[in-house]
Amino acid sequence: MLSDVMEDYLKTIYQIQARSGPPVSTSAVADALEKTPPTVTSMLGNLEDRGLVTREKYKGAELTPEGETVALEILRHHRLLEAYLAEHLDYSWSEVHDEADALEHHISEEFERRVAEALDDPVVDPHGDPIPSADLAPLEDDEATPLTAHEVDDRVVVSRVSDRDRDELEYLADAGITPGTTLEVVDVAPFGMVTVRTGSDAEQSLPESVAEAIYVRPATDAAPAGGSTEVSDA
Amino acid sequence: MLSDVMEDYLKTIYQIQARSGPPVSTSAVADALEKTPPTVTSMLGNLEDRGLVTREKYKGAELTPEGETVALEILRHHRLLEAYLAEHLDYSWSEVHDEADALEHHISEEFERRVAEALDDPVVDPHGDPIPSADLAPLEDDEATPLTAHEVDDRVVVSRVSDRDRDELEYLADAGITPGTTLEVVDVAPFGMVTVRTGSDAEQSLPESVAEAIYVRPATDAAPAGGSTEVSDA
DNA sequence: ACGACGATTTAGACTAGCCAAAATTAATAA
DNA sequence: TTATTAATTTTGGCTAGTCTAAATCGTCGT
């Protein structure tokens, strides 16, 4: 019924909207999908005709509830697949994204159910991103903040890590920084360079681009600093 | 590089060619893919331009070695997926086909490797069809014959069951007839109705359409009649 | 040998999705 | 207020894949 291409547009609009709020500009979608702005304008028109987005001319688009449901369905597929690949097919968390992107449009409802069952209905994927529930209820807003917004001596727990850039993910996997890891901010240098202590006195200096891909929440007093991964291994 | 659609054409041509030999007629492909003959003619032209098939006007098409390699790759994906779904996601052998069809064009080489490894490099899928090896070497000809070609008192082992029709597969699953099952032909009635004894004196009467989807080889003396499934469970 | 019929191909047209170039709009700075 | 500029939309055109209708070919029976 809905093409793969349209599903991709809706997923992308959802993700931009979740980050920056509506309206979502033509060029933001174009950048994310590596299409030209006229192509996006044209497709937004199609999505509007189908009642999946609303638009305001020269401003941008916003998902309707129906459009959001489709986006959540695709996102659920994507994140269940990521979790399954990591858990049952020995993928590392830095490898799962591309494979999930390729498969997310082509799995059946039955497959979705069986994968969810095999994983015991997980609520987050290996990057710490929330997995929409089977009823596709809207996700709650996420209170995590980028590591770059924190100050020296803050103690925080990694909530999730943006899965946009494979190289960044591998860098962080090497550094032992995954969802659930407790970090202490040791230093904030010019140009956004952030130094953190993970467990056992190990210190890591992270370039800004990497630090801003790490979303964290305040550490509870009980949690010790270190490489705990209770969230991503759940 | 190669579109999903082209891959589907090549897979289909391969399967018809394996059954009836070249050349493969336009209308045979059209029937199998539920496209019109002009559509197929047009696509065969594209495949010819890419060196994947050779054609003789008004006769039909034949895969080149390159075209056959592509077909074997897709067939390997399909059959590995079927085996994986049955083995690790609790699908029954009658359910795996459609899911594999949807996914076979979208898995990476890495995914293929990991699935094959998880299954310990299987050589047949749940229907008994051979899985092309990773090097995509041509499959040997299959010496199995349709059950309808046999006579009363023949003792045979099921090699494979055509996976074309879901209803037929469910019928056979209910009847306990799977690859590896030993059968004894008890009766051959008019209109192709075949009656067989499976294990423990149970007799089944099979309509022609079902009987001709069952491919068998002569039973070795050692094998007892019954529901052994050593092939499909391998 | 020839005509009829079924299969195949050709011709023409349509949709989805994409792009480049040109026109338009909104926002900002002078 | 007006002019510049950046973003967006419009215009026109391209490819892949599909279809229907019409023309053509091959084969088989007479």
PDB file of C-alpha atoms in Angstrom, chain A residues 84-85 88-92 95 99 102-103 106-108 110-111 114-115 118, chain B residues 84-85 88-92 95 99 102-103 106-108 110-111 114-115 118:
ATOM      1  CA  TYR A  84      17.672  -9.045  17.271  1.00  0.00           C
ATOM      2  CA  LEU A  85      20.808  -8.793  15.161  1.00  0.00           C
ATOM      3  CA  HIS A  88      20.984 -13.485  18.165  1.00  0.00           C
ATOM      4  CA  LEU A  89      23.266 -12.991  15.195  1.00  0.00           C
ATOM      5  CA  ASP A  90      26.338 -11.689  16.940  1.00  0.00           C
ATOM      6  CA  TYR A  91      26.346  -8.242  15.378  1.00  0.00           C
ATOM      7  CA  SER A  92      28.098  -5.490  17.302  1.00  0.00           C
ATOM      8  CA  GLU A  95      27.002  -2.771  12.726  1.00  0.00           C
ATOM      9  CA  GLU A  99      21.166  -3.958   8.060  1.00  0.00           C
ATOM     10  CA  ALA A 102      17.548  -2.461   4.605  1.00  0.00           C
ATOM     11  CA  LEU A 103      15.102  -4.870   6.225  1.00  0.00           C
ATOM     12  CA  HIS A 106      10.066  -5.765   4.283  1.00  0.00           C
ATOM     13  CA  ILE A 107       9.197  -7.734   7.387  1.00  0.00           C
ATOM     14  CA  SER A 108       5.673  -9.022   8.021  1.00  0.00           C
ATOM     15  CA  GLU A 110       4.153 -12.080  11.921  1.00  0.00           C
ATOM     16  CA  PHE A 111       7.920 -11.634  11.740  1.00  0.00           C
ATOM     17  CA  ARG A 114       8.169 -13.462  16.549  1.00  0.00           C
ATOM     18  CA  VAL A 115      11.242 -11.292  16.794  1.00  0.00           C
ATOM     19  CA  ALA A 118      12.369 -14.021  20.887  1.00  0.00           C
TER      20      ALA A 118
ATOM     21  CA  TYR B  84      16.547 -19.856   9.560  1.00  0.00           C
ATOM     22  CA  LEU B  85      12.917 -18.889  10.068  1.00  0.00           C
ATOM     23  CA  HIS B  88      15.198 -20.131  14.988  1.00  0.00           C
ATOM     24  CA  LEU B  89      11.920 -18.253  14.790  1.00  0.00           C
ATOM     25  CA  ASP B  90       9.508 -21.117  15.106  1.00  0.00           C
ATOM     26  CA  TYR B  91       7.936 -20.810  11.684  1.00  0.00           C
ATOM     27  CA  SER B  92       6.328 -23.922  10.258  1.00  0.00           C
ATOM     28  CA  GLU B  95       4.837 -20.342   6.422  1.00  0.00           C
ATOM     29  CA  GLU B  99       8.586 -14.139   4.338  1.00  0.00           C
ATOM     30  CA  ALA B 102      10.090 -10.488   0.898  1.00  0.00           C
ATOM     31  CA  LEU B 103      13.535 -10.496   2.495  1.00  0.00           C
ATOM     32  CA  HIS B 106      17.523  -7.057   1.000  1.00  0.00           C
ATOM     33  CA  ILE B 107      19.986  -8.976   3.114  1.00  0.00           C
ATOM     34  CA  SER B 108      23.692  -8.138   3.100  1.00  0.00           C
ATOM     35  CA  GLU B 110      27.325 -10.258   6.127  1.00  0.00           C
ATOM     36  CA  PHE B 111      23.824 -11.263   7.090  1.00  0.00           C
ATOM     37  CA  ARG B 114      25.907 -15.090   9.829  1.00  0.00           C
ATOM     38  CA  VAL B 115      22.673 -16.888   9.075  1.00  0.00           C
ATOM     39  CA  ALA B 118      23.977 -19.993  12.816  1.00  0.00           C
TER      40      ALA B 118
END
